[in-house]
XYZ file of C-alpha atoms in Angstrom:
518
model
C 1.315 -34.775 -14.646
C 3.068 -36.852 -17.095
C 2.401 -40.432 -18.182
C 4.962 -43.039 -17.801
C 5.657 -42.894 -21.650
C 6.418 -39.474 -21.171
C 9.212 -40.645 -18.465
C 9.964 -43.229 -21.140
C 10.660 -40.526 -23.600
C 12.349 -38.367 -21.334
C 14.707 -41.071 -20.689
C 15.614 -42.061 -23.925
C 16.377 -38.170 -24.060
C 18.423 -37.832 -21.118
C 20.043 -41.285 -21.971
C 21.456 -40.422 -25.603
C 24.180 -42.941 -25.479
C 22.601 -45.877 -23.783
C 22.511 -49.118 -25.992
C 19.308 -50.034 -23.539
C 17.151 -47.183 -24.766
C 18.014 -45.892 -27.837
C 17.592 -47.211 -31.398
C 19.895 -46.174 -34.120
C 21.079 -43.271 -31.314
C 17.718 -41.633 -32.214
C 15.212 -41.225 -29.208
C 11.795 -43.337 -30.276
C 8.727 -41.198 -30.561
C 5.433 -42.185 -28.968
C 3.739 -43.144 -32.660
C 6.834 -45.967 -32.989
C 6.681 -46.946 -29.528
C 2.717 -47.295 -30.465
C 3.397 -48.964 -34.069
C 5.875 -51.521 -32.272
C 3.417 -52.867 -29.586
C 0.113 -53.001 -32.020
C 2.194 -55.024 -34.572
C 3.764 -57.104 -32.357
C 0.124 -57.919 -30.763
C -1.585 -58.219 -33.786
C 0.752 -60.859 -35.000
C 0.496 -62.800 -32.028
C -3.325 -62.849 -32.256
C -2.854 -63.706 -36.065
C -1.000 -66.733 -34.582
C -3.724 -68.101 -32.290
C -3.123 -66.325 -29.099
C -6.219 -66.824 -26.720
C -6.814 -64.705 -23.632
C -4.587 -65.878 -20.663
C -1.685 -67.775 -22.940
C 1.833 -67.589 -21.580
C 4.347 -65.921 -23.691
C 8.191 -66.225 -22.753
C 10.021 -63.002 -23.658
C 13.414 -63.748 -24.418
C 15.334 -60.163 -25.311
C 18.378 -58.778 -24.987
C 17.085 -55.113 -25.055
C 15.305 -53.901 -22.047
C 13.765 -51.515 -24.281
C 12.090 -54.250 -26.401
C 11.623 -56.314 -23.492
C 9.145 -53.523 -22.238
C 7.367 -53.102 -25.588
C 7.264 -57.055 -26.100
C 5.243 -57.699 -22.573
C 3.173 -54.379 -23.043
C 2.147 -55.976 -26.748
C 1.667 -59.227 -24.950
C -0.878 -57.426 -22.541
C -2.265 -55.704 -25.512
C -3.171 -59.117 -27.016
C -4.691 -60.551 -23.687
C -1.610 -62.934 -23.084
C 0.633 -63.414 -20.120
C 4.192 -61.605 -20.230
C 6.944 -64.460 -18.904
C 10.048 -62.208 -19.410
C 13.093 -64.584 -18.944
C 16.930 -63.377 -19.094
C 19.097 -64.651 -21.807
C 22.326 -67.234 -21.070
C 19.622 -69.592 -19.404
C 20.930 -72.968 -19.012
C 19.335 -75.988 -20.341
C 17.962 -77.140 -16.973
C 16.893 -73.732 -15.925
C 14.916 -73.876 -19.747
C 13.412 -77.162 -19.034
C 11.974 -75.986 -15.474
C 10.723 -72.812 -17.341
C 8.928 -74.771 -20.020
C 7.515 -77.353 -17.703
C 6.297 -74.765 -15.492
C 4.802 -72.159 -17.767
C 3.505 -74.015 -20.554
C 3.985 -71.304 -22.936
C 1.930 -70.252 -25.905
C 5.080 -69.237 -27.699
C 8.540 -67.349 -27.296
C 9.795 -63.947 -28.542
C 13.136 -64.375 -28.441
C 16.193 -62.556 -30.526
C 17.220 -64.921 -33.934
C 20.799 -64.776 -32.542
C 19.998 -65.512 -28.681
C 22.741 -67.817 -27.331
C 19.973 -69.791 -26.113
C 18.431 -69.808 -29.560
C 19.663 -73.880 -29.826
C 18.399 -75.259 -26.511
C 15.187 -73.409 -26.698
C 14.314 -74.755 -30.334
C 14.843 -78.338 -28.387
C 11.544 -77.835 -26.969
C 7.962 -78.631 -28.960
C 6.213 -75.075 -28.903
C 2.568 -75.389 -29.567
C 3.127 -72.645 -32.035
C 6.405 -71.437 -34.020
C 8.693 -69.488 -32.446
C 8.361 -65.565 -32.498
C 11.377 -64.066 -33.442
C 12.150 -60.143 -32.587
C 13.793 -59.608 -36.000
C 14.336 -56.829 -38.244
C 12.027 -58.143 -40.640
C 9.281 -57.706 -38.448
C 9.528 -53.757 -38.521
C 10.748 -53.180 -42.001
C 7.782 -51.067 -42.949
C 8.022 -48.997 -39.702
C 9.754 -45.522 -40.711
C 12.895 -44.933 -38.903
C 12.471 -41.468 -39.444
C 9.729 -40.786 -37.422
C 12.090 -39.552 -34.140
C 12.099 -36.311 -32.641
C 14.680 -34.732 -30.236
C 12.651 -32.271 -28.157
C 10.487 -33.772 -25.577
C 8.419 -30.462 -25.554
C 7.320 -31.642 -29.127
C 5.043 -34.697 -28.473
C 1.663 -34.786 -29.301
C -0.947 -35.052 -26.581
C -2.973 -37.143 -29.010
C -0.322 -39.624 -29.352
C 0.329 -39.834 -25.683
C -3.604 -40.459 -25.384
C -3.291 -42.932 -27.700
C -0.713 -45.191 -25.964
C -2.767 -44.475 -22.899
C -5.878 -45.537 -24.177
C -4.387 -48.708 -25.008
C -2.636 -49.725 -22.005
C -5.159 -48.723 -19.718
C -8.103 -51.101 -20.334
C -5.637 -53.989 -19.860
C -4.387 -53.148 -16.783
C -6.689 -55.181 -14.021
C -6.240 -58.179 -16.226
C -1.873 -58.223 -15.846
C -0.295 -60.726 -14.808
C 3.370 -61.175 -15.060
C 6.082 -64.026 -13.717
C 9.406 -63.414 -13.009
C 11.852 -66.412 -12.825
C 14.456 -66.162 -10.406
C 17.666 -67.995 -11.799
C 19.641 -68.527 -8.264
C 16.583 -69.533 -6.498
C 15.122 -71.660 -9.535
C 11.504 -70.202 -8.509
C 8.995 -69.055 -10.347
C 7.264 -66.081 -9.178
C 3.930 -64.769 -10.412
C 2.818 -61.287 -9.873
C -0.782 -60.908 -10.801
C -1.058 -57.068 -11.530
C 1.296 -56.405 -8.509
C 4.812 -55.833 -10.753
C 7.134 -57.074 -13.003
C 10.998 -57.281 -12.484
C 13.340 -55.918 -14.750
C 17.107 -54.857 -14.803
C 18.443 -52.194 -13.110
C 19.335 -50.706 -16.226
C 15.736 -50.452 -17.438
C 14.614 -49.142 -13.918
C 17.423 -46.640 -13.651
C 16.961 -44.906 -17.332
C 13.576 -45.021 -17.372
C 11.972 -43.852 -14.037
C 15.284 -42.084 -12.709
C 14.694 -38.816 -15.092
C 15.871 -35.832 -13.418
C 15.850 -34.569 -9.804
C 12.655 -32.224 -10.582
C 10.669 -35.515 -10.759
C 11.974 -37.081 -7.788
C 9.236 -36.922 -5.450
C 7.042 -38.656 -7.824
C 9.038 -41.497 -9.011
C 10.601 -44.146 -6.497
C 12.862 -46.833 -7.478
C 15.273 -49.639 -6.897
C 18.958 -49.834 -8.309
C 18.727 -53.613 -8.243
C 15.266 -54.378 -8.975
C 11.986 -52.714 -10.022
C 8.967 -53.400 -8.178
C 5.750 -52.713 -8.863
C 6.250 -51.594 -12.934
C 2.636 -52.010 -13.625
C 1.449 -50.482 -10.703
C 3.499 -47.348 -11.183
C 1.685 -47.535 -14.582
C -1.837 -47.320 -12.869
C -0.796 -44.567 -10.646
C 0.594 -42.423 -13.201
C -1.915 -42.530 -15.386
C -4.187 -41.977 -12.535
C -2.136 -39.047 -11.754
C -0.618 -40.213 -8.726
C 1.824 -38.156 -6.584
C 2.386 -40.440 -3.726
C 5.765 -41.773 -4.451
C 8.671 -40.941 -2.801
C 12.358 -41.426 -3.686
C 14.743 -42.421 -1.138
C 18.410 -42.349 -2.935
C 20.758 -44.769 -2.025
C 23.159 -41.882 -1.456
C 20.918 -40.980 1.408
C 21.090 -44.380 3.317
C 23.006 -43.181 5.966
C 20.669 -40.464 7.092
C 17.254 -42.549 6.690
C 15.742 -41.642 10.062
C 16.410 -37.967 9.546
C 15.093 -38.176 5.791
C 11.925 -40.063 6.706
C 11.222 -37.599 9.648
C 12.144 -34.754 7.690
C 9.799 -35.412 4.887
C 7.007 -37.745 7.181
C 6.948 -40.141 4.018
C 4.735 -43.434 4.663
C 6.206 -45.256 1.560
C 9.479 -46.431 0.936
C 10.858 -49.034 -1.815
C 14.361 -50.282 -0.999
C 17.132 -52.137 -2.977
C 19.092 -54.915 -1.590
C 22.205 -52.946 -0.252
C 19.663 -50.359 1.568
C 17.601 -53.454 2.807
C 20.532 -55.031 4.055
C 21.344 -52.204 5.816
C 18.182 -51.825 7.407
C 18.536 -55.229 8.576
C 21.855 -55.018 10.065
C 21.450 -51.396 11.702
C 17.258 -51.632 12.822
C 18.429 -51.231 16.857
C 20.027 -47.925 15.943
C 17.000 -46.295 14.122
C 14.272 -44.604 16.577
C 11.150 -45.811 17.183
C 9.875 -42.242 15.663
C 11.682 -42.316 12.485
C 10.150 -46.191 12.347
C 6.831 -44.768 13.165
C 5.856 -44.375 9.708
C 8.359 -46.544 7.804
C 7.355 -49.393 5.665
C 9.544 -51.685 3.882
C 8.601 -53.755 0.320
C 10.435 -56.687 0.172
C 11.735 -57.126 -3.253
C 11.479 -60.518 -4.612
C 13.986 -61.887 -6.621
C 17.667 -63.219 -6.699
C 20.084 -62.240 -3.762
C 17.462 -61.168 -1.508
C 16.551 -61.668 2.248
C 13.628 -64.045 2.927
C 11.064 -62.554 5.163
C 12.098 -65.483 7.729
C 15.890 -63.595 7.783
C 14.093 -60.628 8.575
C 12.031 -61.859 11.351
C 15.512 -63.136 12.630
C 17.137 -60.100 12.335
C 14.310 -58.641 14.484
C 13.064 -56.036 12.659
C 9.492 -57.151 12.366
C 9.444 -57.159 16.270
C 9.142 -53.350 16.330
C 5.563 -52.123 16.932
C 5.077 -49.484 14.701
C 7.269 -51.491 11.488
C 4.710 -52.524 8.796
C 6.523 -55.073 6.361
C 5.172 -55.585 3.162
C 5.699 -58.617 0.707
C 5.922 -58.002 -3.064
C 5.105 -61.860 -3.535
C 1.815 -62.467 -4.986
C -0.627 -63.974 -2.254
C 0.010 -67.788 -3.375
C 3.919 -67.122 -3.124
C 4.042 -65.654 0.405
C 5.938 -67.651 3.065
C 3.655 -68.799 5.586
C 5.853 -66.778 8.209
C 4.645 -63.465 7.076
C 4.656 -61.074 10.243
C 3.287 -57.640 10.526
C 1.919 -55.628 13.476
C -0.250 -52.596 11.979
C -2.795 -52.745 14.813
C -3.776 -49.674 16.355
C -1.600 -47.473 13.573
C -2.920 -44.216 12.864
C -4.639 -44.465 9.192
C -3.363 -41.245 8.327
C 0.229 -43.174 8.425
C -0.923 -46.453 6.170
C 0.492 -46.640 3.055
C -1.750 -47.779 -0.536
C -2.648 -51.575 -0.616
C -0.879 -53.536 -3.139
C -3.501 -55.259 -5.756
C -5.142 -58.704 -4.687
C -6.061 -60.496 -7.789
C -9.085 -62.654 -8.091
C -10.011 -61.825 -4.543
C -13.470 -61.561 -3.523
C -14.784 -59.855 -0.387
C -17.372 -61.518 1.499
C -19.579 -59.728 4.893
C -20.311 -61.517 7.782
C -22.329 -60.251 10.306
C -21.170 -60.032 14.036
C -23.637 -61.902 16.512
C -22.021 -60.141 19.637
C -22.941 -56.615 18.052
C -25.684 -54.787 18.037
C -25.382 -52.125 15.364
C -26.181 -53.987 12.231
C -23.377 -51.444 10.126
C -20.611 -53.268 11.786
C -19.260 -56.478 10.434
C -16.350 -58.347 9.298
C -15.091 -58.385 5.871
C -13.861 -61.779 4.939
C -11.272 -62.419 1.941
C -11.421 -65.627 0.539
C -13.845 -66.607 3.629
C -10.717 -66.719 5.955
C -8.485 -63.510 6.782
C -10.772 -61.167 8.168
C -10.532 -56.875 8.462
C -13.189 -55.657 10.963
C -14.676 -52.520 10.211
C -17.691 -50.140 10.537
C -19.673 -48.644 7.889
C -20.433 -45.146 7.906
C -21.804 -43.137 4.486
C -21.360 -45.793 2.035
C -17.329 -45.946 3.384
C -15.238 -48.263 5.417
C -13.075 -46.696 8.270
C -9.993 -48.613 8.895
C -9.748 -50.174 12.513
C -7.976 -53.308 12.418
C -6.383 -55.283 9.809
C -5.524 -58.844 9.209
C -5.810 -60.280 5.720
C -2.598 -62.646 5.388
C -0.971 -59.000 6.192
C -2.137 -57.704 2.677
C -4.337 -53.950 2.271
C -6.976 -54.967 0.194
C -7.611 -53.186 -3.197
C -9.923 -54.921 -5.812
C -12.909 -54.141 -7.888
C -15.144 -54.147 -5.255
C -12.892 -51.990 -2.388
C -9.697 -49.778 -2.110
C -7.940 -48.400 0.338
C -7.162 -44.716 -0.593
C -3.586 -42.918 0.445
C -5.360 -41.619 3.925
C -5.937 -45.492 4.893
C -9.479 -45.679 4.639
C -11.002 -48.245 3.042
C -13.655 -47.497 0.280
C -16.281 -49.941 -1.146
C -17.249 -49.170 -4.792
C -20.158 -47.044 -5.269
C -21.995 -45.465 -2.714
C -24.383 -47.095 0.159
C -27.165 -47.037 -2.321
C -25.658 -49.313 -4.699
C -23.863 -51.505 -2.628
C -25.852 -54.185 -1.125
C -24.811 -56.875 1.538
C -26.464 -59.783 0.477
C -26.153 -63.317 1.787
C -22.561 -62.508 3.037
C -21.954 -61.365 -0.977
C -21.085 -57.576 -1.558
C -23.346 -57.478 -4.740
C -23.740 -54.098 -6.288
C -27.205 -52.741 -7.718
C -25.709 -52.074 -11.156
C -24.734 -55.772 -11.570
C -28.361 -57.161 -10.569
C -29.610 -54.389 -12.733
C -27.806 -55.464 -15.659
C -28.883 -59.100 -14.982
C -32.463 -58.019 -14.915
C -32.238 -55.728 -17.896
C -30.973 -58.644 -19.687
C -34.258 -60.271 -18.812
C -36.847 -57.411 -19.176
C -35.407 -56.369 -22.600
C -36.520 -59.815 -24.024
C -39.979 -58.951 -23.047
C -39.560 -55.491 -24.121
C -40.178 -53.833 -20.844
C -38.995 -50.497 -19.585
C -38.442 -51.162 -15.813
C -36.675 -49.501 -12.570
C -34.821 -51.294 -9.493
C -34.865 -49.805 -5.953
C -35.161 -50.683 -2.751
C -36.950 -49.444 0.823
C -35.829 -50.287 4.451
C -37.928 -52.664 5.928
C -39.450 -50.925 8.802
C -39.356 -54.209 11.109
C -35.909 -55.237 10.010
C -33.819 -51.869 8.586
C -30.833 -53.559 8.395
C -32.568 -55.846 5.263
C -33.198 -53.519 2.462
C -36.418 -54.778 0.575
C -35.959 -54.862 -3.249
C -38.789 -53.053 -5.723
C -39.252 -53.625 -9.378
C -41.560 -51.181 -11.496
C -42.078 -51.971 -14.797
C -44.319 -50.704 -17.697
C -45.063 -52.340 -21.294
C -46.298 -49.332 -23.285
C -48.072 -50.465 -26.135
C -46.557 -53.933 -25.746
C -48.702 -57.092 -24.826
C -49.823 -56.989 -21.515
C -47.447 -59.090 -19.017
C -48.516 -59.630 -15.391
C -45.988 -59.457 -12.373
C -46.178 -63.176 -12.044
C -44.206 -63.721 -15.498
C -41.445 -60.749 -14.107
C -41.319 -62.686 -11.463
C -40.726 -66.076 -12.579
C -38.184 -65.001 -15.167
C -36.086 -63.206 -12.679
C -36.415 -66.299 -10.160
C -34.230 -67.726 -12.441
C -31.475 -65.913 -11.742
C -31.296 -67.480 -8.354
C -30.178 -64.086 -6.143
C -31.628 -64.646 -3.002
C -32.309 -61.180 -2.486
C -34.730 -60.854 -5.009
C -36.658 -64.000 -3.488
C -38.575 -61.119 -1.858
C -38.758 -58.915 -4.620
C -42.173 -56.666 -4.699
C -43.083 -56.033 -8.513
C -45.189 -53.233 -9.413
C -46.815 -52.550 -13.023
C -46.884 -48.871 -13.717
C -48.090 -46.619 -16.668
C -44.994 -45.178 -17.543
C -41.303 -44.920 -15.876
C -41.126 -41.288 -15.206
C -38.125 -38.975 -15.883
C -36.403 -35.870 -15.906
C -33.604 -36.260 -18.401
C -32.048 -39.309 -17.694
C -32.947 -39.633 -13.894
C -36.041 -41.687 -12.806
C -38.208 -39.908 -10.655
C -38.786 -42.390 -7.911
C -41.793 -40.548 -6.011
C -44.025 -40.655 -9.091
C -43.493 -44.301 -9.363
C -44.659 -44.787 -5.889
C -47.917 -42.175 -6.863
C -48.617 -44.836 -9.284
C -49.272 -47.888 -7.373
C -52.791 -48.265 -6.207
C -51.756 -50.807 -3.324
C -48.824 -49.858 -1.802
C -47.490 -52.666 0.584
C -47.983 -51.171 4.365
C -44.579 -52.176 5.720
C -42.694 -50.041 3.623
């Protein structure tokens, strides 16, 4: 499976005459791309950039926009790509709402005089030829087959750790709105999209694209790095045969552009229910696009089996969002879009006898009902602001099953919060390392209340001073984790191991007065 960067470089080869993707009429190599990303990000850090600072990117060349955006991400900043030829009132709105750290722009930009009127806390960061004067332009290659895997891996490692922290802001000039995308996506002109992602017919089952906007640009990076193959191409030329195309390929994901979206809205009555059963529409945010309200007026969302998802961030999503995904076969559900900063909570259902059945709460309001089996949550009903869940604790796979991170053993439902055993382990480890103790944290089910797992801590001091359990408990109590209030602490001679694995049974054999309730 190729990485996104291989697609980029394939695109530069296939679109050799494009001024957008070719510099000096040659192909840009991995090494050259990587050098530019590192150079710009390092320069931003030297300028004093802090994590979360917003950088406006006002560049004419889409490839430069891409390079600058990734560089900003690498430096820990927030990329705010803004189109050129923006009038003064737009700039006033942008500066006021974005509160940028600085701006990356072309020194000959038509907006430069307007930009200079605003007092940036740091100097305007120009994209100039001097910036790259020490980069050798001779490092270009003609044949994509010659790209070295090592270079590709370097770029992948460079980008991948930052993916979960991405924040992009898109300015829609016609609607005068700033739209925040928290690792959901970035909108770029169609030129960049077509030439980077529309590579050749053999890759069309892997990449999905819109001639008008790119939705989920960073989402695509994530999936390509992970080796995803679930994207389906829907060419604009195929729009008159959408139902047959969907039935033929049994697709469950379709990215649409404005023209296709308008076609769907105006022709929804002629689309059969069978064709729409697996049909998912992603409403693209940006200029000249139907709002969800318009979609509702057209009646498309009234179709029971049609799912409509917004590409807006949760904060920007209209209140009139209507999605019906109840009683849909989980096999036909698509991957969930990431929800930034969402915390999952679990609440017990008082009217359900089975302790493994509960409600997952998102931000404490909207709920998704499910049941837990073998560490997984099988989908039964979603109602989460009509968003699918993906975050550090849970994810929805391509088959529509929601998985908690980790296994049943290492995910605790504590005080209505999902807390991993590893997370607690790390906190305890910080405390016991100060006391030079070896330890092992585990749990057992309470025979009277099987749903309540009792935490057990074994510790050994070795040749260190004698440390009583009371002192350990006092230290751990400072963590203020309710689940640990019932912590059972046992001092043992040693923590027995086989390789790197702790032998739990051997630990229990060392306990003289084992609690009879365990």
